[in-house]
């Protein structure tokens, strides 16, 4: 069978790899969706669209116990995996094509554990898992079909973007992510590969994952004053996003992988469990916090709540957990943009809090992902907004980009 595939013309092999990748990654998105919902149902009972209500109904003791058990299981799984295998990031998979192949089952278990702990309430994002499995599938397809090293690297990046598109139903933003964050060159051939795989993955997973916006939010409109708001939000939120990115990067670089993970990670989950036993708003990857703000729910001591949420992400990643920072970044950006708008209101400048939240999310995501265009598309896609909001978001993202670049030069 493999010999027959390799006998096909190169163009047909590349097309077959792209189509298979899109379909396969779409199925990965479905699997991640069912795994997340299954863990949440087992852990907290009745399934529902309101996650915060589901967590509250479970009770404080149950939330504490679930996270405590999750910490012990996660520590054991990652300790064993990392003793026997080298866990390769997406960047490593791209760089090491042809030299080192990631262990298939080990990486699938690694990704599954990431989704499982998010379902249990851990403060990390779920998006890293489908991206990593998508990249894994792409690497195997490229090898089986004897594609060139250059094409295999592009295909792995496509797999990562397709994984993101499948779980969040944001194929356009995911395509931008491949070019901006993963550094794929802007060539027509690459555009075709990226767009085909991401849109196909989103289409395959759509019947199960759903195609509606992740966050419920009324349509937001902008006016001339929005440009002033965009500038202020960019100036004040970008330093916060830089601080979070520094902490998250440091945590990932210094992540515990030796035997100390066996006590440090359960202890980190114990801290999280003790906190969410009384304050369920801190449960999960940030979706609960972001939705509460977008729904105009009151959150006492919001500045402290945002600082604690960011530190919880650092605590888990530093002590051995794996996971994404995209969703936590979005939640922190929503909260930061809202706080800036309240600050302006306090000095007599009344602006739209909803637009402030979207501006904050765009600035925060653009800074942490180092991808301003992706951040704009994600903010609009996550909240179901129209593309008419692009103009103020572009201003905020552009100014934030300039600030970030100047800060990086001074380091």
PDB file of C-alpha atoms in Angstrom, residues 21-292:
ATOM      1  CA  UNK A  21      -4.721  15.923   7.234  1.00  0.00           C
ATOM      2  CA  UNK A  22      -7.835  18.095   7.155  1.00  0.00           C
ATOM      3  CA  UNK A  23     -10.159  15.149   7.714  1.00  0.00           C
ATOM      4  CA  UNK A  24      -7.921  13.541  10.349  1.00  0.00           C
ATOM      5  CA  UNK A  25      -7.451  16.753  12.308  1.00  0.00           C
ATOM      6  CA  UNK A  26     -11.185  17.412  12.177  1.00  0.00           C
ATOM      7  CA  UNK A  27     -11.701  14.011  13.807  1.00  0.00           C
ATOM      8  CA  UNK A  28      -9.082  14.956  16.402  1.00  0.00           C
ATOM      9  CA  UNK A  29     -11.132  18.064  17.185  1.00  0.00           C
ATOM     10  CA  UNK A  30     -14.204  15.894  17.688  1.00  0.00           C
ATOM     11  CA  UNK A  31     -12.260  13.525  19.960  1.00  0.00           C
ATOM     12  CA  UNK A  32     -10.987  16.445  22.046  1.00  0.00           C
ATOM     13  CA  UNK A  33     -14.531  17.809  22.305  1.00  0.00           C
ATOM     14  CA  UNK A  34     -15.930  14.504  23.549  1.00  0.00           C
ATOM     15  CA  UNK A  35     -13.012  13.968  25.943  1.00  0.00           C
ATOM     16  CA  UNK A  36     -13.422  17.427  27.469  1.00  0.00           C
ATOM     17  CA  UNK A  37     -17.171  17.115  27.860  1.00  0.00           C
ATOM     18  CA  UNK A  38     -16.851  13.562  29.151  1.00  0.00           C
ATOM     19  CA  UNK A  39     -14.391  14.567  31.868  1.00  0.00           C
ATOM     20  CA  UNK A  40     -16.589  17.524  32.854  1.00  0.00           C
ATOM     21  CA  UNK A  41     -19.654  15.285  33.032  1.00  0.00           C
ATOM     22  CA  UNK A  42     -17.864  12.657  35.145  1.00  0.00           C
ATOM     23  CA  UNK A  43     -16.314  15.287  37.390  1.00  0.00           C
ATOM     24  CA  UNK A  44     -19.153  17.747  37.864  1.00  0.00           C
ATOM     25  CA  UNK A  45     -22.320  15.969  36.831  1.00  0.00           C
ATOM     26  CA  UNK A  46     -25.026  17.555  34.744  1.00  0.00           C
ATOM     27  CA  UNK A  47     -23.811  18.923  31.440  1.00  0.00           C
ATOM     28  CA  UNK A  48     -24.931  22.405  30.474  1.00  0.00           C
ATOM     29  CA  UNK A  49     -24.090  25.419  28.368  1.00  0.00           C
ATOM     30  CA  UNK A  50     -23.396  27.531  31.463  1.00  0.00           C
ATOM     31  CA  UNK A  51     -20.062  26.236  32.734  1.00  0.00           C
ATOM     32  CA  UNK A  52     -19.980  28.487  35.778  1.00  0.00           C
ATOM     33  CA  UNK A  53     -23.385  27.231  36.900  1.00  0.00           C
ATOM     34  CA  UNK A  54     -22.244  23.636  36.350  1.00  0.00           C
ATOM     35  CA  UNK A  55     -19.182  24.199  38.526  1.00  0.00           C
ATOM     36  CA  UNK A  56     -21.223  25.942  41.238  1.00  0.00           C
ATOM     37  CA  UNK A  57     -23.802  23.148  41.397  1.00  0.00           C
ATOM     38  CA  UNK A  58     -21.045  20.579  41.925  1.00  0.00           C
ATOM     39  CA  UNK A  59     -20.128  22.168  45.264  1.00  0.00           C
ATOM     40  CA  UNK A  60     -16.868  23.409  46.721  1.00  0.00           C
ATOM     41  CA  UNK A  61     -15.745  20.085  48.201  1.00  0.00           C
ATOM     42  CA  UNK A  62     -16.256  18.256  44.922  1.00  0.00           C
ATOM     43  CA  UNK A  63     -14.312  20.880  43.002  1.00  0.00           C
ATOM     44  CA  UNK A  64     -11.457  20.575  45.502  1.00  0.00           C
ATOM     45  CA  UNK A  65     -11.385  16.768  45.375  1.00  0.00           C
ATOM     46  CA  UNK A  66     -11.563  16.590  41.567  1.00  0.00           C
ATOM     47  CA  UNK A  67      -8.613  18.929  41.123  1.00  0.00           C
ATOM     48  CA  UNK A  68      -6.619  17.159  43.831  1.00  0.00           C
ATOM     49  CA  UNK A  69      -7.089  13.803  42.103  1.00  0.00           C
ATOM     50  CA  UNK A  70      -6.362  15.358  38.690  1.00  0.00           C
ATOM     51  CA  UNK A  71      -3.064  16.733  39.993  1.00  0.00           C
ATOM     52  CA  UNK A  72      -1.929  13.333  41.248  1.00  0.00           C
ATOM     53  CA  UNK A  73      -2.874  11.564  38.007  1.00  0.00           C
ATOM     54  CA  UNK A  74      -1.295  14.235  35.806  1.00  0.00           C
ATOM     55  CA  UNK A  75       1.944  14.177  37.778  1.00  0.00           C
ATOM     56  CA  UNK A  76       2.187  10.396  37.476  1.00  0.00           C
ATOM     57  CA  UNK A  77       1.430  10.306  33.756  1.00  0.00           C
ATOM     58  CA  UNK A  78       3.841  13.095  32.801  1.00  0.00           C
ATOM     59  CA  UNK A  79       6.600  11.757  35.029  1.00  0.00           C
ATOM     60  CA  UNK A  80       6.436   8.318  33.402  1.00  0.00           C
ATOM     61  CA  UNK A  81       6.120   9.722  29.881  1.00  0.00           C
ATOM     62  CA  UNK A  82       9.085  12.054  30.227  1.00  0.00           C
ATOM     63  CA  UNK A  83      11.297   9.367  31.736  1.00  0.00           C
ATOM     64  CA  UNK A  84      10.800   7.160  28.684  1.00  0.00           C
ATOM     65  CA  UNK A  85      10.159   9.588  25.833  1.00  0.00           C
ATOM     66  CA  UNK A  86      11.126  13.009  24.593  1.00  0.00           C
ATOM     67  CA  UNK A  87       8.022  15.176  24.355  1.00  0.00           C
ATOM     68  CA  UNK A  88       8.473  17.338  21.271  1.00  0.00           C
ATOM     69  CA  UNK A  89       6.801  20.715  20.878  1.00  0.00           C
ATOM     70  CA  UNK A  90       5.351  21.749  17.529  1.00  0.00           C
ATOM     71  CA  UNK A  91       8.398  23.895  16.860  1.00  0.00           C
ATOM     72  CA  UNK A  92      10.668  20.926  17.650  1.00  0.00           C
ATOM     73  CA  UNK A  93       8.635  18.661  15.359  1.00  0.00           C
ATOM     74  CA  UNK A  94       9.127  21.172  12.537  1.00  0.00           C
ATOM     75  CA  UNK A  95      12.837  21.669  13.183  1.00  0.00           C
ATOM     76  CA  UNK A  96      13.634  17.971  13.617  1.00  0.00           C
ATOM     77  CA  UNK A  97      11.857  16.648  10.513  1.00  0.00           C
ATOM     78  CA  UNK A  98      13.911  13.844   9.049  1.00  0.00           C
ATOM     79  CA  UNK A  99      16.115  13.565  12.137  1.00  0.00           C
ATOM     80  CA  UNK A 100      13.780  12.543  14.949  1.00  0.00           C
ATOM     81  CA  UNK A 101      10.232  11.179  14.885  1.00  0.00           C
ATOM     82  CA  UNK A 102       7.968  11.846  17.897  1.00  0.00           C
ATOM     83  CA  UNK A 103       6.629   8.766  19.681  1.00  0.00           C
ATOM     84  CA  UNK A 104       3.031   8.441  18.456  1.00  0.00           C
ATOM     85  CA  UNK A 105       1.271   6.871  21.454  1.00  0.00           C
ATOM     86  CA  UNK A 106       3.255   8.881  23.997  1.00  0.00           C
ATOM     87  CA  UNK A 107       2.305  12.163  22.333  1.00  0.00           C
ATOM     88  CA  UNK A 108      -1.361  11.161  22.051  1.00  0.00           C
ATOM     89  CA  UNK A 109      -1.431  10.327  25.775  1.00  0.00           C
ATOM     90  CA  UNK A 110       0.380  13.592  26.494  1.00  0.00           C
ATOM     91  CA  UNK A 111      -2.248  15.560  24.524  1.00  0.00           C
ATOM     92  CA  UNK A 112      -5.139  13.639  26.100  1.00  0.00           C
ATOM     93  CA  UNK A 113      -3.891  14.502  29.579  1.00  0.00           C
ATOM     94  CA  UNK A 114      -3.840  18.190  28.654  1.00  0.00           C
ATOM     95  CA  UNK A 115      -7.507  18.084  27.630  1.00  0.00           C
ATOM     96  CA  UNK A 116      -8.438  15.991  30.673  1.00  0.00           C
ATOM     97  CA  UNK A 117      -6.989  18.421  33.225  1.00  0.00           C
ATOM     98  CA  UNK A 118      -8.780  21.336  31.534  1.00  0.00           C
ATOM     99  CA  UNK A 119     -12.011  19.369  31.849  1.00  0.00           C
ATOM    100  CA  UNK A 120     -11.218  18.887  35.526  1.00  0.00           C
ATOM    101  CA  UNK A 121     -10.814  22.650  35.956  1.00  0.00           C
ATOM    102  CA  UNK A 122      -7.097  23.341  35.474  1.00  0.00           C
ATOM    103  CA  UNK A 123      -6.065  26.896  34.589  1.00  0.00           C
ATOM    104  CA  UNK A 124      -4.457  26.153  31.218  1.00  0.00           C
ATOM    105  CA  UNK A 125      -5.773  26.194  27.667  1.00  0.00           C
ATOM    106  CA  UNK A 126      -7.015  23.127  25.768  1.00  0.00           C
ATOM    107  CA  UNK A 127      -5.835  24.340  22.357  1.00  0.00           C
ATOM    108  CA  UNK A 128      -2.272  23.032  22.620  1.00  0.00           C
ATOM    109  CA  UNK A 129      -3.413  19.396  22.527  1.00  0.00           C
ATOM    110  CA  UNK A 130      -5.227  19.364  19.138  1.00  0.00           C
ATOM    111  CA  UNK A 131      -2.466  21.503  17.639  1.00  0.00           C
ATOM    112  CA  UNK A 132       0.168  18.996  18.757  1.00  0.00           C
ATOM    113  CA  UNK A 133      -1.794  15.970  17.528  1.00  0.00           C
ATOM    114  CA  UNK A 134      -2.488  17.729  14.227  1.00  0.00           C
ATOM    115  CA  UNK A 135       1.240  18.329  13.816  1.00  0.00           C
ATOM    116  CA  UNK A 136       1.890  14.694  14.737  1.00  0.00           C
ATOM    117  CA  UNK A 137      -0.511  13.418  12.058  1.00  0.00           C
ATOM    118  CA  UNK A 138       1.027  15.749   9.489  1.00  0.00           C
ATOM    119  CA  UNK A 139       4.528  14.495  10.228  1.00  0.00           C
ATOM    120  CA  UNK A 140       3.464  10.877   9.762  1.00  0.00           C
ATOM    121  CA  UNK A 141       1.626  11.634   6.522  1.00  0.00           C
ATOM    122  CA  UNK A 142       4.612  13.490   5.126  1.00  0.00           C
ATOM    123  CA  UNK A 143       6.871  10.549   5.870  1.00  0.00           C
ATOM    124  CA  UNK A 144       4.490   7.903   4.510  1.00  0.00           C
ATOM    125  CA  UNK A 145       3.974   9.837   1.272  1.00  0.00           C
ATOM    126  CA  UNK A 146       7.698  10.629   0.916  1.00  0.00           C
ATOM    127  CA  UNK A 147       7.253  14.395   0.739  1.00  0.00           C
ATOM    128  CA  UNK A 148      10.305  16.624   0.767  1.00  0.00           C
ATOM    129  CA  UNK A 149      11.617  17.920   4.093  1.00  0.00           C
ATOM    130  CA  UNK A 150      10.486  21.424   3.143  1.00  0.00           C
ATOM    131  CA  UNK A 151       6.918  20.307   2.383  1.00  0.00           C
ATOM    132  CA  UNK A 152       6.787  18.168   5.529  1.00  0.00           C
ATOM    133  CA  UNK A 153       7.653  21.202   7.638  1.00  0.00           C
ATOM    134  CA  UNK A 154       4.865  23.213   6.045  1.00  0.00           C
ATOM    135  CA  UNK A 155       2.467  20.303   6.483  1.00  0.00           C
ATOM    136  CA  UNK A 156       3.284  20.008  10.204  1.00  0.00           C
ATOM    137  CA  UNK A 157       2.519  23.706  10.635  1.00  0.00           C
ATOM    138  CA  UNK A 158      -0.727  23.154   8.711  1.00  0.00           C
ATOM    139  CA  UNK A 159      -1.607  20.326  11.099  1.00  0.00           C
ATOM    140  CA  UNK A 160      -1.162  22.638  14.082  1.00  0.00           C
ATOM    141  CA  UNK A 161      -3.379  25.279  12.495  1.00  0.00           C
ATOM    142  CA  UNK A 162      -5.986  22.701  11.529  1.00  0.00           C
ATOM    143  CA  UNK A 163      -6.113  21.436  15.113  1.00  0.00           C
ATOM    144  CA  UNK A 164      -6.824  24.945  16.360  1.00  0.00           C
ATOM    145  CA  UNK A 165      -9.480  25.425  13.673  1.00  0.00           C
ATOM    146  CA  UNK A 166     -11.191  22.149  14.535  1.00  0.00           C
ATOM    147  CA  UNK A 167     -11.704  22.815  18.249  1.00  0.00           C
ATOM    148  CA  UNK A 168     -12.552  26.529  18.047  1.00  0.00           C
ATOM    149  CA  UNK A 169     -14.151  26.747  14.580  1.00  0.00           C
ATOM    150  CA  UNK A 170     -11.926  29.658  13.574  1.00  0.00           C
ATOM    151  CA  UNK A 171     -10.295  28.490  10.306  1.00  0.00           C
ATOM    152  CA  UNK A 172      -9.325  31.957   9.064  1.00  0.00           C
ATOM    153  CA  UNK A 173      -7.692  32.922  12.356  1.00  0.00           C
ATOM    154  CA  UNK A 174      -5.998  29.523  12.472  1.00  0.00           C
ATOM    155  CA  UNK A 175      -4.576  30.077   8.990  1.00  0.00           C
ATOM    156  CA  UNK A 176      -3.127  33.403  10.095  1.00  0.00           C
ATOM    157  CA  UNK A 177      -1.677  31.631  13.150  1.00  0.00           C
ATOM    158  CA  UNK A 178       0.256  29.255  10.876  1.00  0.00           C
ATOM    159  CA  UNK A 179       1.883  32.131   9.010  1.00  0.00           C
ATOM    160  CA  UNK A 180       2.439  34.553  11.900  1.00  0.00           C
ATOM    161  CA  UNK A 181       3.332  32.298  14.815  1.00  0.00           C
ATOM    162  CA  UNK A 182       4.812  29.241  13.094  1.00  0.00           C
ATOM    163  CA  UNK A 183       6.659  31.269  10.478  1.00  0.00           C
ATOM    164  CA  UNK A 184       5.435  29.600   7.283  1.00  0.00           C
ATOM    165  CA  UNK A 185       6.478  31.695   4.284  1.00  0.00           C
ATOM    166  CA  UNK A 186       3.862  33.673   2.363  1.00  0.00           C
ATOM    167  CA  UNK A 187       3.800  31.713  -0.901  1.00  0.00           C
ATOM    168  CA  UNK A 188       0.780  30.812  -3.024  1.00  0.00           C
ATOM    169  CA  UNK A 189       1.400  27.113  -2.611  1.00  0.00           C
ATOM    170  CA  UNK A 190       1.538  27.478   1.170  1.00  0.00           C
ATOM    171  CA  UNK A 191      -1.664  29.553   1.156  1.00  0.00           C
ATOM    172  CA  UNK A 192      -3.465  26.720  -0.620  1.00  0.00           C
ATOM    173  CA  UNK A 193      -2.127  24.076   1.784  1.00  0.00           C
ATOM    174  CA  UNK A 194      -2.913  26.092   4.913  1.00  0.00           C
ATOM    175  CA  UNK A 195      -6.388  27.246   3.910  1.00  0.00           C
ATOM    176  CA  UNK A 196      -7.389  23.814   2.590  1.00  0.00           C
ATOM    177  CA  UNK A 197      -6.354  21.950   5.744  1.00  0.00           C
ATOM    178  CA  UNK A 198      -7.770  24.446   8.261  1.00  0.00           C
ATOM    179  CA  UNK A 199     -11.136  24.937   6.561  1.00  0.00           C
ATOM    180  CA  UNK A 200     -11.544  21.209   5.922  1.00  0.00           C
ATOM    181  CA  UNK A 201     -10.748  20.409   9.577  1.00  0.00           C
ATOM    182  CA  UNK A 202     -13.286  22.987  10.769  1.00  0.00           C
ATOM    183  CA  UNK A 203     -15.909  21.622   8.371  1.00  0.00           C
ATOM    184  CA  UNK A 204     -15.388  18.013   9.494  1.00  0.00           C
ATOM    185  CA  UNK A 205     -15.661  18.834  13.212  1.00  0.00           C
ATOM    186  CA  UNK A 206     -18.466  21.392  12.871  1.00  0.00           C
ATOM    187  CA  UNK A 207     -21.447  18.989  13.258  1.00  0.00           C
ATOM    188  CA  UNK A 208     -20.160  17.926  16.703  1.00  0.00           C
ATOM    189  CA  UNK A 209     -18.199  20.942  17.941  1.00  0.00           C
ATOM    190  CA  UNK A 210     -20.751  23.424  16.579  1.00  0.00           C
ATOM    191  CA  UNK A 211     -20.175  26.505  14.465  1.00  0.00           C
ATOM    192  CA  UNK A 212     -21.500  29.230  16.795  1.00  0.00           C
ATOM    193  CA  UNK A 213     -19.333  31.715  18.642  1.00  0.00           C
ATOM    194  CA  UNK A 214     -17.691  30.358  21.797  1.00  0.00           C
ATOM    195  CA  UNK A 215     -18.616  33.439  23.811  1.00  0.00           C
ATOM    196  CA  UNK A 216     -22.073  35.022  23.893  1.00  0.00           C
ATOM    197  CA  UNK A 217     -21.901  38.753  23.293  1.00  0.00           C
ATOM    198  CA  UNK A 218     -24.166  41.377  21.745  1.00  0.00           C
ATOM    199  CA  UNK A 219     -22.982  43.033  18.557  1.00  0.00           C
ATOM    200  CA  UNK A 220     -20.569  45.878  19.270  1.00  0.00           C
ATOM    201  CA  UNK A 221     -20.374  49.079  17.253  1.00  0.00           C
ATOM    202  CA  UNK A 222     -17.624  51.639  17.006  1.00  0.00           C
ATOM    203  CA  UNK A 223     -17.468  55.404  16.610  1.00  0.00           C
ATOM    204  CA  UNK A 224     -14.848  58.148  16.345  1.00  0.00           C
ATOM    205  CA  UNK A 225     -14.136  57.897  20.087  1.00  0.00           C
ATOM    206  CA  UNK A 226     -13.175  54.254  19.585  1.00  0.00           C
ATOM    207  CA  UNK A 227      -9.811  55.322  18.152  1.00  0.00           C
ATOM    208  CA  UNK A 228      -8.946  57.112  21.378  1.00  0.00           C
ATOM    209  CA  UNK A 229     -10.080  54.064  23.343  1.00  0.00           C
ATOM    210  CA  UNK A 230      -7.923  51.797  21.167  1.00  0.00           C
ATOM    211  CA  UNK A 231      -4.815  53.892  21.834  1.00  0.00           C
ATOM    212  CA  UNK A 232      -5.346  54.000  25.605  1.00  0.00           C
ATOM    213  CA  UNK A 233      -6.097  50.271  25.833  1.00  0.00           C
ATOM    214  CA  UNK A 234      -2.986  49.424  23.795  1.00  0.00           C
ATOM    215  CA  UNK A 235      -0.786  51.646  25.957  1.00  0.00           C
ATOM    216  CA  UNK A 236      -2.044  50.248  29.264  1.00  0.00           C
ATOM    217  CA  UNK A 237      -2.743  46.598  28.433  1.00  0.00           C
ATOM    218  CA  UNK A 238       0.398  45.787  26.421  1.00  0.00           C
ATOM    219  CA  UNK A 239       2.723  45.955  29.479  1.00  0.00           C
ATOM    220  CA  UNK A 240       0.396  43.557  31.324  1.00  0.00           C
ATOM    221  CA  UNK A 241       0.430  41.165  28.374  1.00  0.00           C
ATOM    222  CA  UNK A 242       4.231  41.346  28.174  1.00  0.00           C
ATOM    223  CA  UNK A 243       4.459  40.473  31.868  1.00  0.00           C
ATOM    224  CA  UNK A 244       2.153  37.476  31.405  1.00  0.00           C
ATOM    225  CA  UNK A 245       4.062  36.278  28.347  1.00  0.00           C
ATOM    226  CA  UNK A 246       7.315  36.525  30.287  1.00  0.00           C
ATOM    227  CA  UNK A 247       5.889  34.461  33.150  1.00  0.00           C
ATOM    228  CA  UNK A 248       4.382  31.835  30.837  1.00  0.00           C
ATOM    229  CA  UNK A 249       7.594  31.514  28.807  1.00  0.00           C
ATOM    230  CA  UNK A 250       9.683  31.256  31.946  1.00  0.00           C
ATOM    231  CA  UNK A 251       7.350  28.599  33.366  1.00  0.00           C
ATOM    232  CA  UNK A 252       7.601  26.540  30.165  1.00  0.00           C
ATOM    233  CA  UNK A 253      11.408  26.805  30.038  1.00  0.00           C
ATOM    234  CA  UNK A 254      11.818  25.818  33.690  1.00  0.00           C
ATOM    235  CA  UNK A 255       8.977  23.280  33.806  1.00  0.00           C
ATOM    236  CA  UNK A 256       9.613  20.441  36.249  1.00  0.00           C
ATOM    237  CA  UNK A 257      10.288  17.161  34.461  1.00  0.00           C
ATOM    238  CA  UNK A 258      12.245  15.161  37.030  1.00  0.00           C
ATOM    239  CA  UNK A 259      10.946  13.309  40.084  1.00  0.00           C
ATOM    240  CA  UNK A 260      10.075  16.593  41.852  1.00  0.00           C
ATOM    241  CA  UNK A 261       7.003  16.772  39.621  1.00  0.00           C
ATOM    242  CA  UNK A 262       5.496  13.972  41.727  1.00  0.00           C
ATOM    243  CA  UNK A 263       4.996  16.313  44.682  1.00  0.00           C
ATOM    244  CA  UNK A 264       5.151  19.776  43.101  1.00  0.00           C
ATOM    245  CA  UNK A 265       2.353  19.346  40.547  1.00  0.00           C
ATOM    246  CA  UNK A 266      -0.148  17.762  42.997  1.00  0.00           C
ATOM    247  CA  UNK A 267       0.677  20.597  45.401  1.00  0.00           C
ATOM    248  CA  UNK A 268      -0.025  23.172  42.666  1.00  0.00           C
ATOM    249  CA  UNK A 269      -3.377  21.510  41.938  1.00  0.00           C
ATOM    250  CA  UNK A 270      -4.071  21.460  45.680  1.00  0.00           C
ATOM    251  CA  UNK A 271      -3.571  25.236  45.803  1.00  0.00           C
ATOM    252  CA  UNK A 272      -5.889  25.668  42.824  1.00  0.00           C
ATOM    253  CA  UNK A 273      -8.470  23.304  44.338  1.00  0.00           C
ATOM    254  CA  UNK A 274      -8.422  25.143  47.655  1.00  0.00           C
ATOM    255  CA  UNK A 275      -9.039  28.427  45.861  1.00  0.00           C
ATOM    256  CA  UNK A 276     -11.848  27.256  43.560  1.00  0.00           C
ATOM    257  CA  UNK A 277     -13.598  25.550  46.473  1.00  0.00           C
ATOM    258  CA  UNK A 278     -14.626  29.073  47.474  1.00  0.00           C
ATOM    259  CA  UNK A 279     -14.269  30.960  44.178  1.00  0.00           C
ATOM    260  CA  UNK A 280     -15.453  28.851  41.192  1.00  0.00           C
ATOM    261  CA  UNK A 281     -14.793  31.785  38.841  1.00  0.00           C
ATOM    262  CA  UNK A 282     -11.167  30.566  38.685  1.00  0.00           C
ATOM    263  CA  UNK A 283     -12.169  27.160  37.328  1.00  0.00           C
ATOM    264  CA  UNK A 284     -10.976  26.103  33.898  1.00  0.00           C
ATOM    265  CA  UNK A 285      -9.000  27.701  31.117  1.00  0.00           C
ATOM    266  CA  UNK A 286     -10.450  31.198  31.484  1.00  0.00           C
ATOM    267  CA  UNK A 287     -13.668  30.674  29.531  1.00  0.00           C
ATOM    268  CA  UNK A 288     -15.765  31.027  32.694  1.00  0.00           C
ATOM    269  CA  UNK A 289     -14.080  34.288  33.670  1.00  0.00           C
ATOM    270  CA  UNK A 290     -14.293  35.750  30.167  1.00  0.00           C
ATOM    271  CA  UNK A 291     -17.963  34.823  29.716  1.00  0.00           C
ATOM    272  CA  UNK A 292     -18.861  36.334  33.081  1.00  0.00           C
TER     273      UNK A 292
END
